[in-house]
CSV table of C-alpha atoms in Angstrom, one decimal:
chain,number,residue,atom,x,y,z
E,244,UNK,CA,25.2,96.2,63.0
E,245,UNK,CA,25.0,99.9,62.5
E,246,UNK,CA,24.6,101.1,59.0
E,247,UNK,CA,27.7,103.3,59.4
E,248,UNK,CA,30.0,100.5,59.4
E,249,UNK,CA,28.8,99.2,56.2
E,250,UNK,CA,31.1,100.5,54.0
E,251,UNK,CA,33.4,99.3,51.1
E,252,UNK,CA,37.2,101.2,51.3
E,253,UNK,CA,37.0,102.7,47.8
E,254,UNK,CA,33.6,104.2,48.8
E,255,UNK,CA,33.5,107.9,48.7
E,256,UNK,CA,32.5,109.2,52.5
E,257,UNK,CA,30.1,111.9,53.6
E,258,UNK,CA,31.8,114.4,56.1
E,259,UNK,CA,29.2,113.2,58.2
E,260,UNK,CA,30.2,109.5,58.1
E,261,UNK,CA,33.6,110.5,59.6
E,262,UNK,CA,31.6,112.4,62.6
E,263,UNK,CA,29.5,109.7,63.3
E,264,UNK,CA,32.0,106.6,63.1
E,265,UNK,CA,34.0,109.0,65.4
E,266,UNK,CA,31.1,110.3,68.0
E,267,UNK,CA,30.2,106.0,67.8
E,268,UNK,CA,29.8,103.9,71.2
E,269,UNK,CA,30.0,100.4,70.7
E,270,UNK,CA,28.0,98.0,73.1
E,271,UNK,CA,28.0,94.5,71.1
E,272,UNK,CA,31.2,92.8,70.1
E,273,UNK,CA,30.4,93.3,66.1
E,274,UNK,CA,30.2,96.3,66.4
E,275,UNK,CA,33.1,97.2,68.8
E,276,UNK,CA,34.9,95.2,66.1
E,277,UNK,CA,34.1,97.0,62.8
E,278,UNK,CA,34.2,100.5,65.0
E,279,UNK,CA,38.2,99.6,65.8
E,280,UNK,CA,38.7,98.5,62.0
E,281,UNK,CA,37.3,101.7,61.2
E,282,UNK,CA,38.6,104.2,63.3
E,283,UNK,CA,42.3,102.4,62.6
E,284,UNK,CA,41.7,102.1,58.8
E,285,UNK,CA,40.2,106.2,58.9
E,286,UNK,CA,42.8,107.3,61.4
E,287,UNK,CA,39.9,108.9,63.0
E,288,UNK,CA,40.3,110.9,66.0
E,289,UNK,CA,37.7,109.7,69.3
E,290,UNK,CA,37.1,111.5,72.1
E,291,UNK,CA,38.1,108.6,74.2
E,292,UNK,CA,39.5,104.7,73.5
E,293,UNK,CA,37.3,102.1,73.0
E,294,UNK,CA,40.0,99.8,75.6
E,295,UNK,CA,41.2,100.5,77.9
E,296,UNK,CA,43.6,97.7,80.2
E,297,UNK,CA,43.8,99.1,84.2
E,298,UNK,CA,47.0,97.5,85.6
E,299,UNK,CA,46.2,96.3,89.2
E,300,UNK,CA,49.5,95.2,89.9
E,301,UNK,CA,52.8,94.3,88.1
E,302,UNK,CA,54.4,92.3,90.3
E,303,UNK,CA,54.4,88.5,89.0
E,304,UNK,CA,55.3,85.4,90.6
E,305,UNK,CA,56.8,84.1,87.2
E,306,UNK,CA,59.7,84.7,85.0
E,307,UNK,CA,58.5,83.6,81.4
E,308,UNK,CA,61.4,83.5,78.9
E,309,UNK,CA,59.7,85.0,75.9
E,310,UNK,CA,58.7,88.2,78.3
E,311,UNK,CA,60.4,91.0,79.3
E,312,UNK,CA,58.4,91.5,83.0
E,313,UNK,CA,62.4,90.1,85.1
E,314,UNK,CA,63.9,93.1,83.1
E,315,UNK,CA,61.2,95.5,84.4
E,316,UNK,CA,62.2,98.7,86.1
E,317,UNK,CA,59.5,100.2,87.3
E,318,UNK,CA,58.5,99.8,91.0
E,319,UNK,CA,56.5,96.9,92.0
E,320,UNK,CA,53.1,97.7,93.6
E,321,UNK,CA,49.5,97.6,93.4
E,322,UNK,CA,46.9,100.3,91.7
E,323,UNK,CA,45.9,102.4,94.3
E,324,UNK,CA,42.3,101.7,95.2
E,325,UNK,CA,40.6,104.8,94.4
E,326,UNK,CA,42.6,105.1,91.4
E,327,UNK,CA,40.9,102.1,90.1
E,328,UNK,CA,37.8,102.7,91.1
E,329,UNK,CA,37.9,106.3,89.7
E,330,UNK,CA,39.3,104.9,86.1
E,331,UNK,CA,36.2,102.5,86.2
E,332,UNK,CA,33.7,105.3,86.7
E,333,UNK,CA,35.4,107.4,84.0
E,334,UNK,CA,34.9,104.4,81.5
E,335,UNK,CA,31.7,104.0,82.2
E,336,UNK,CA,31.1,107.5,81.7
E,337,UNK,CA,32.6,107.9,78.9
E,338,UNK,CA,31.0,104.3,77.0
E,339,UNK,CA,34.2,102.7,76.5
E,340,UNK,CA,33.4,99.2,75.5
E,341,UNK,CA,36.4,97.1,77.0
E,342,UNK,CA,38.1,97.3,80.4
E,343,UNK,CA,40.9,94.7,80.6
E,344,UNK,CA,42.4,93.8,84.2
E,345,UNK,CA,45.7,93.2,83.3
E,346,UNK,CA,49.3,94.3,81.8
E,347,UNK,CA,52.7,93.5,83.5
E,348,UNK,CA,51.8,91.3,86.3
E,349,UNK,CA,49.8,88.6,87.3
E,350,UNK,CA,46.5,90.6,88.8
E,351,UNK,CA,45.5,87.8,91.3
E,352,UNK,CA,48.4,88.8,93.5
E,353,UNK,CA,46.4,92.1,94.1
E,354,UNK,CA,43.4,90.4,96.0
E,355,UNK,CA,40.7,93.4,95.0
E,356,UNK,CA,41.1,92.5,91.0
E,357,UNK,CA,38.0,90.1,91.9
E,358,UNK,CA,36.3,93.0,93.1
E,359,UNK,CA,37.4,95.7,90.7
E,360,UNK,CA,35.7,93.5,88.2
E,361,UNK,CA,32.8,93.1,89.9
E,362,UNK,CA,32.4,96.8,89.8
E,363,UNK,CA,33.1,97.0,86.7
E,364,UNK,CA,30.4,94.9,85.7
E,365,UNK,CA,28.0,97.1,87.9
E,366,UNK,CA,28.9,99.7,85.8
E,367,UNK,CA,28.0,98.1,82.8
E,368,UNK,CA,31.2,98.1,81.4
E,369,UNK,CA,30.2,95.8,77.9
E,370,UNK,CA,33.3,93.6,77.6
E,371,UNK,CA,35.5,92.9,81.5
E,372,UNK,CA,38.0,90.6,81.2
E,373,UNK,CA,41.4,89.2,82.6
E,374,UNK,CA,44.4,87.7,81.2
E,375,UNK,CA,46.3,85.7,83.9
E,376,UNK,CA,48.6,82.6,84.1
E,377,UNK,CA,46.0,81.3,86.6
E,378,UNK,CA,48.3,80.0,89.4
E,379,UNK,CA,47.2,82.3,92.3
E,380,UNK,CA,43.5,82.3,92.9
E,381,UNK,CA,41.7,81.0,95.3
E,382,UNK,CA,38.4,78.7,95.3
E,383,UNK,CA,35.8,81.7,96.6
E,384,UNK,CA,38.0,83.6,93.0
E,385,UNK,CA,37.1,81.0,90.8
E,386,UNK,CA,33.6,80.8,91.8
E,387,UNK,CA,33.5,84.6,91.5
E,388,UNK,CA,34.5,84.9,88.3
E,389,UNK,CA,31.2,82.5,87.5
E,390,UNK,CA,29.1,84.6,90.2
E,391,UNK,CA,30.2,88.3,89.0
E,392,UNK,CA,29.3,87.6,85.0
E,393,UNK,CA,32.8,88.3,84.1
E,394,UNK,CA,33.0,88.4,80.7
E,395,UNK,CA,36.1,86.4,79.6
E,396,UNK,CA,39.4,85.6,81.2
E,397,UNK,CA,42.8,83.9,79.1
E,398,UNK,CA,44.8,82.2,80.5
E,399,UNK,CA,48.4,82.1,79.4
E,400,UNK,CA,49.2,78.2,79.0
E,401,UNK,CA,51.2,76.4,77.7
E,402,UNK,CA,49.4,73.1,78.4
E,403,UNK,CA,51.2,70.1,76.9
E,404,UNK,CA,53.9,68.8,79.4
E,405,UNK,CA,55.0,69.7,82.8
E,406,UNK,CA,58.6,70.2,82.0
E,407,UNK,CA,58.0,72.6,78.7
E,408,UNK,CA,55.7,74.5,81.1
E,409,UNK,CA,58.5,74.7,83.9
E,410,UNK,CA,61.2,75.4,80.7
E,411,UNK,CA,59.2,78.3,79.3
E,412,UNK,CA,57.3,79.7,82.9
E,413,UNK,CA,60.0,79.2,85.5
E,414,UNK,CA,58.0,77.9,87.7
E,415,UNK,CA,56.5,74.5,88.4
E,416,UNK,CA,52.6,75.6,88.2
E,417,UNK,CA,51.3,72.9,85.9
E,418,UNK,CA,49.2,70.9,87.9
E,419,UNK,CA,48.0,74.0,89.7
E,420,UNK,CA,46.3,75.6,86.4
E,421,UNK,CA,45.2,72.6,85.0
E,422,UNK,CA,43.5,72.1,88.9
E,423,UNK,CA,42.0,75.4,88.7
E,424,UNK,CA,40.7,75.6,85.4
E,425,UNK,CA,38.9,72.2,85.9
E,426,UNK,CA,37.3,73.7,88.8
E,427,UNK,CA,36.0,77.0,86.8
E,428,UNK,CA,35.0,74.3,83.9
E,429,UNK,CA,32.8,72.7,86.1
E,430,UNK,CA,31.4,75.4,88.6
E,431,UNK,CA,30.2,77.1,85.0
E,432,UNK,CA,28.4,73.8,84.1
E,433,UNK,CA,26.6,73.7,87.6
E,434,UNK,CA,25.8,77.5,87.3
E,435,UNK,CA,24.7,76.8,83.5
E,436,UNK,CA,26.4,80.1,82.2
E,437,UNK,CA,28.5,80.3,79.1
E,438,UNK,CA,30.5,83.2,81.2
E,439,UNK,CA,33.0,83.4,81.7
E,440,UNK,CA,34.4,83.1,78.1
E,441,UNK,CA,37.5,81.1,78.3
E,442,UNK,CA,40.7,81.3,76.3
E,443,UNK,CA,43.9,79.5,76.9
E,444,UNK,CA,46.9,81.8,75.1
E,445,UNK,CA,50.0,80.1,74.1
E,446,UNK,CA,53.0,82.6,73.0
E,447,UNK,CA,54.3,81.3,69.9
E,448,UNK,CA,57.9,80.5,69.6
E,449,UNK,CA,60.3,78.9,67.0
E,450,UNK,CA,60.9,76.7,69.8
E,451,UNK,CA,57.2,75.3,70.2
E,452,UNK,CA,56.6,76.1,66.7
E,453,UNK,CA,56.3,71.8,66.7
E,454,UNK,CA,53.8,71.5,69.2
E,455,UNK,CA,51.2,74.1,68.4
E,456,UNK,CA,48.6,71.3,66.2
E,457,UNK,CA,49.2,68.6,69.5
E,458,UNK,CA,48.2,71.5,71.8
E,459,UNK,CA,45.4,72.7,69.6
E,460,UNK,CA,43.8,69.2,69.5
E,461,UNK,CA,44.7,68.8,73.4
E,462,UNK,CA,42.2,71.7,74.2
E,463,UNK,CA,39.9,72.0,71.7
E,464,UNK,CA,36.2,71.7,73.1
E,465,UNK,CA,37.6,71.8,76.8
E,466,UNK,CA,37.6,75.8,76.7
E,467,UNK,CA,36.4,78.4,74.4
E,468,UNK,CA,38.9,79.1,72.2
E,469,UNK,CA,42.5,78.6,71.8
E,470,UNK,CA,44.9,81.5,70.9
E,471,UNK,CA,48.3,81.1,69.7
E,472,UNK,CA,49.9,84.4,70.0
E,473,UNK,CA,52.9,86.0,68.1
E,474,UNK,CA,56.2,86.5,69.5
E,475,UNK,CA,56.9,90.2,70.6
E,476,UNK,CA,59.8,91.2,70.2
E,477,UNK,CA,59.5,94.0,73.1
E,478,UNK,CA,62.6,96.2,72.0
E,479,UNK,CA,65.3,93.3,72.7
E,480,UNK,CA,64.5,93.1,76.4
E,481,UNK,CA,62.7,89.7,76.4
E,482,UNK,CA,65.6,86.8,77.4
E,483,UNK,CA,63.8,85.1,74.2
E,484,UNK,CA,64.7,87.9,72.1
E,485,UNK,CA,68.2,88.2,73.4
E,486,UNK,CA,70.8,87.3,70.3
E,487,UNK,CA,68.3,86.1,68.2
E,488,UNK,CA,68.3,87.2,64.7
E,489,UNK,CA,64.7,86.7,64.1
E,490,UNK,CA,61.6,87.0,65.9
E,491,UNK,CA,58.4,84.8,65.6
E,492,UNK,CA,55.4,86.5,64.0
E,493,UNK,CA,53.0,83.7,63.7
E,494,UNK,CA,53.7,84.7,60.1
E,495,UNK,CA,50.5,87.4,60.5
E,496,UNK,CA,53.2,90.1,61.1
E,497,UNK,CA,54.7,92.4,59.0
E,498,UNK,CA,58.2,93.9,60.1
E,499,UNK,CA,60.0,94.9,57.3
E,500,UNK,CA,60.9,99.0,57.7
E,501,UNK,CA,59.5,98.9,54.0
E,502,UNK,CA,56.3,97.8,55.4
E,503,UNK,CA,56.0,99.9,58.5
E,504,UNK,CA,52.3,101.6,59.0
E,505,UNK,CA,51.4,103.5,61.9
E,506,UNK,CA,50.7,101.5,65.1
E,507,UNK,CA,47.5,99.9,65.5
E,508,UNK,CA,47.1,100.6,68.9
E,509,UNK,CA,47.5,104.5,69.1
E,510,UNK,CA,44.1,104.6,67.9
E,511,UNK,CA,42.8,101.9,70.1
E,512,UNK,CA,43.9,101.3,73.4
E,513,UNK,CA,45.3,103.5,77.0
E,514,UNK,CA,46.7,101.7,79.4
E,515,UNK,CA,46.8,102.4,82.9
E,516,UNK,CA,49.6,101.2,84.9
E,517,UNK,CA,49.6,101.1,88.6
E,518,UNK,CA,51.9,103.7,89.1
E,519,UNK,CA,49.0,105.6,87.7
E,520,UNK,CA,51.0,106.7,84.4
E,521,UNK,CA,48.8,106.5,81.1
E,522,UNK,CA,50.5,104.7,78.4
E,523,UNK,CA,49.5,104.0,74.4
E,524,UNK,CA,51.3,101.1,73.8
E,525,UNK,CA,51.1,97.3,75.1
E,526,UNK,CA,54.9,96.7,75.3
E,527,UNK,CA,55.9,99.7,77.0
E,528,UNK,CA,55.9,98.0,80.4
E,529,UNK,CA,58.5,100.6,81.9
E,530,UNK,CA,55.4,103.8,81.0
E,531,UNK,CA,58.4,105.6,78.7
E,532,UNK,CA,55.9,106.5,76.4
E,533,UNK,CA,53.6,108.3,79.0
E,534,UNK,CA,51.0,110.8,77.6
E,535,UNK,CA,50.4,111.7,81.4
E,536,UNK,CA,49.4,110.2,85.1
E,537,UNK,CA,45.7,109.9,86.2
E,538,UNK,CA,46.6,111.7,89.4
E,539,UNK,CA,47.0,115.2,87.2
E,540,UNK,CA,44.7,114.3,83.5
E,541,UNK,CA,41.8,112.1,83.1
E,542,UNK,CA,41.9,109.3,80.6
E,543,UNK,CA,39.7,111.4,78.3
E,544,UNK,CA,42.0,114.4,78.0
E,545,UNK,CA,44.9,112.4,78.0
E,546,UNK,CA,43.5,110.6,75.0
E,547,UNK,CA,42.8,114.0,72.9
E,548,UNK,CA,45.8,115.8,74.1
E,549,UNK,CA,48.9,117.1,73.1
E,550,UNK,CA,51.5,114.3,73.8
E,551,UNK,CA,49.0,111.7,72.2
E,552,UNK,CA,48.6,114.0,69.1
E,553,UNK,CA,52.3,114.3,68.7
E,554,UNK,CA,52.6,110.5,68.8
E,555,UNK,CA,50.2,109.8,66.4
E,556,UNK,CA,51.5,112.4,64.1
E,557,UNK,CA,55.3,110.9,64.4
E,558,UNK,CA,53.5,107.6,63.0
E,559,UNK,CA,51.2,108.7,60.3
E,560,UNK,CA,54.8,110.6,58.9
E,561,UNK,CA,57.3,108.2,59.3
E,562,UNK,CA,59.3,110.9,61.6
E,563,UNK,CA,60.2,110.2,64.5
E,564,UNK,CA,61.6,111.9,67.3
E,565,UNK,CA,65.2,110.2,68.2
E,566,UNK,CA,64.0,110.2,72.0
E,567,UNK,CA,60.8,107.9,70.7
E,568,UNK,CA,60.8,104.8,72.1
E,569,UNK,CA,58.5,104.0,68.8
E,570,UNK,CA,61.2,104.3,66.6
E,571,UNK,CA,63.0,101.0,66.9
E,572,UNK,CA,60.3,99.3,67.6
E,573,UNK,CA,59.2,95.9,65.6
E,574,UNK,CA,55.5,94.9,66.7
E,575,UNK,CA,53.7,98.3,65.0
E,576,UNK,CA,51.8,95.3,63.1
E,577,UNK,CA,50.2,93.5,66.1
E,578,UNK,CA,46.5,94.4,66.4
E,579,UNK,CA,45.2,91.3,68.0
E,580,UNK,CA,43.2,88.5,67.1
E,581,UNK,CA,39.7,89.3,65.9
E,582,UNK,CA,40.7,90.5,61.8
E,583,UNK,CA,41.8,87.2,61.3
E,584,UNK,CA,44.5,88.3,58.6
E,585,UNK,CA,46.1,86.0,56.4
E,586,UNK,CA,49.2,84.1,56.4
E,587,UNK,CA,52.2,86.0,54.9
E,588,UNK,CA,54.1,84.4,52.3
E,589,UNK,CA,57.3,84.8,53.5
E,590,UNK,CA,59.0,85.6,56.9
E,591,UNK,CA,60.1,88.7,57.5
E,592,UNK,CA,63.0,88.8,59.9
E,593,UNK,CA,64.8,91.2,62.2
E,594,UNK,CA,66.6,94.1,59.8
């Protein structure tokens, strides 16, 4: 791992440290994961993210109780082709390290998220990857996602029983993932490939806080890994979230005001949704926090640009606008799976 990385947070910086942490292009998953720890921990400002998620569609053929997609009012539709394409050749331009296919939406119902990948991987894109509740795709899909070297895809779970899959998904899809992920299990065995790297995700709730171990043991060794997500709280709009007076963290979360830090993923992550808006944030499904649409500003200057600036400046004091979506929000905490932070003691809850 690069030398610049190697650091201890009471160690005293050269200037030139900053610069090159900040002018660093990450190609290996160590060190894409100490450069986001570091430009987050540094506040650092890049000249582009290091993710970035390209929204091909967010229309979705479920209605998931702990998500606030059936409250969504932004128009349904696909990415415009040469919008994707165009985002895909900026990224690889530019050297970020992860494009993500996916946001609001299951991407299998646009039928070129196969392909978008594809091209992404011709690009050498380091990390391409899907999250999807795996209920759409076709056989010739499957086999694609083995025959493209797609680098991982999740797939949003929740494996133990038919009926607490219809109770928390809406829909009765069971048998249809558990088909289709056999079928991807076994076409990587006959190909011999360890990609792609497969994850089942499984959105924590107080509701299945009971099954998590049974579900853990059900899947472990049949896929890659196992992730058991934290509750969002997603500004009340979830129909999980409605009424409740707490929110699940996983107990990883802080959401206490008296905690509150500035937001992981401004330093991080653009997403791209498919109306071609450019957002900074992974629960603003509706683009209200838009720092510009690729149609007029390209991901790089959207990235280093005013509105983004302003943003980050609202978290690092603590002041925020009263037309900020950011300032009610809960999640500021979330920054995914790879730190592996520690349990909390307690629980915070909902002020």
């Amino acid at each position: 791992m690069n030398g610049i990385f190697k650091h201890e947070i009471t160690d005293i910086l050269a200037a030139d440290t900053f610069l090159d942490i900040s002018n660093f292009i990450p190609r290996t998953r160590p060190d894409y994961q100490a450069y986001a720890q570091a430009v987050y921990n540094l506040k650092l400002s890049t000249g582009f993210p290091s993710t970035l998620h390209i929204e091909p569609t967010n229309y979705c053929n479920q209605s998931c109780y702990m998500c606030l997609h059936p409250s969504s009012k932004r128009e349904k539709k696909h990415i415009d082709e040469c919008m994707a394409i165009k985002a895909i050749d900026e990224c690889a331009a530019l050297g970020v390290y992860a494009v993500h296919f996916f946001f609001f939406g299951e991407p299998f119902l646009n039928k070129n998220t196969i392909e978008y990948m594809r091209y992404a991987k011709e690009k050498q894109i380091p990390l391409v990857s899907t999250t999807t509740n795996f209920t759409t795709v076709n056989d010739e899909e499957i086999f694609k996602l083995v025959d493209y070297n797609i680098d991982s895809i999740h797939i949003s779970f929740e494996g133990l029983s038919r009926e607490r899959y219809r109770q928390i998904r809406g829909t009765d899809h069971y048998d249809t993932v558990i088909r289709n992920l056999n079928k991807l299990i076994a076409y990587k065995k006959e190909k011999g490939t360890e990609k792609p790297w497969i994850a089942l995700t499984y959105v924590r709730t107080t509701e299945t806080d009971a099954e998590i171990n049974e579900y853990k043991r059900t899947w472990q060794g049949v896929v890659n890994d196992i992730h058991i997500s934290p509750q969002f709280y997603y500004f009340g709009r979830a129909k999980i979230a409605m009424g409740k007076y707490f929110v699940n963290s996983e107990n990883i979360m802080r959401r206490n005001d008296e905690y509150r830090v500035p937001c992981r993923q401004l330093w991080l992550r653009l997403v791209l949704l498919s109306n071609g808006n450019l957002v900074p944030c992974s629960q603003n499904m509706d683009g209200e926090v838009s720092v510009g649409n690729y149609n007029e500003i390209s991901i790089a200057d959207a990235w280093t640009g005013g509105k983004m600036a302003n943003l980050r400046m609202q978290h690092l004091s603590g002041l925020f606008n009263d037309d900020c979506i950011c300032k009610d929000c809960i999640d500021w905490d979330w920054s995914g799976k790879f730190d592996n932070r520690p349990i909390l003691i307690d629980l915070p809850k909902i002020r």
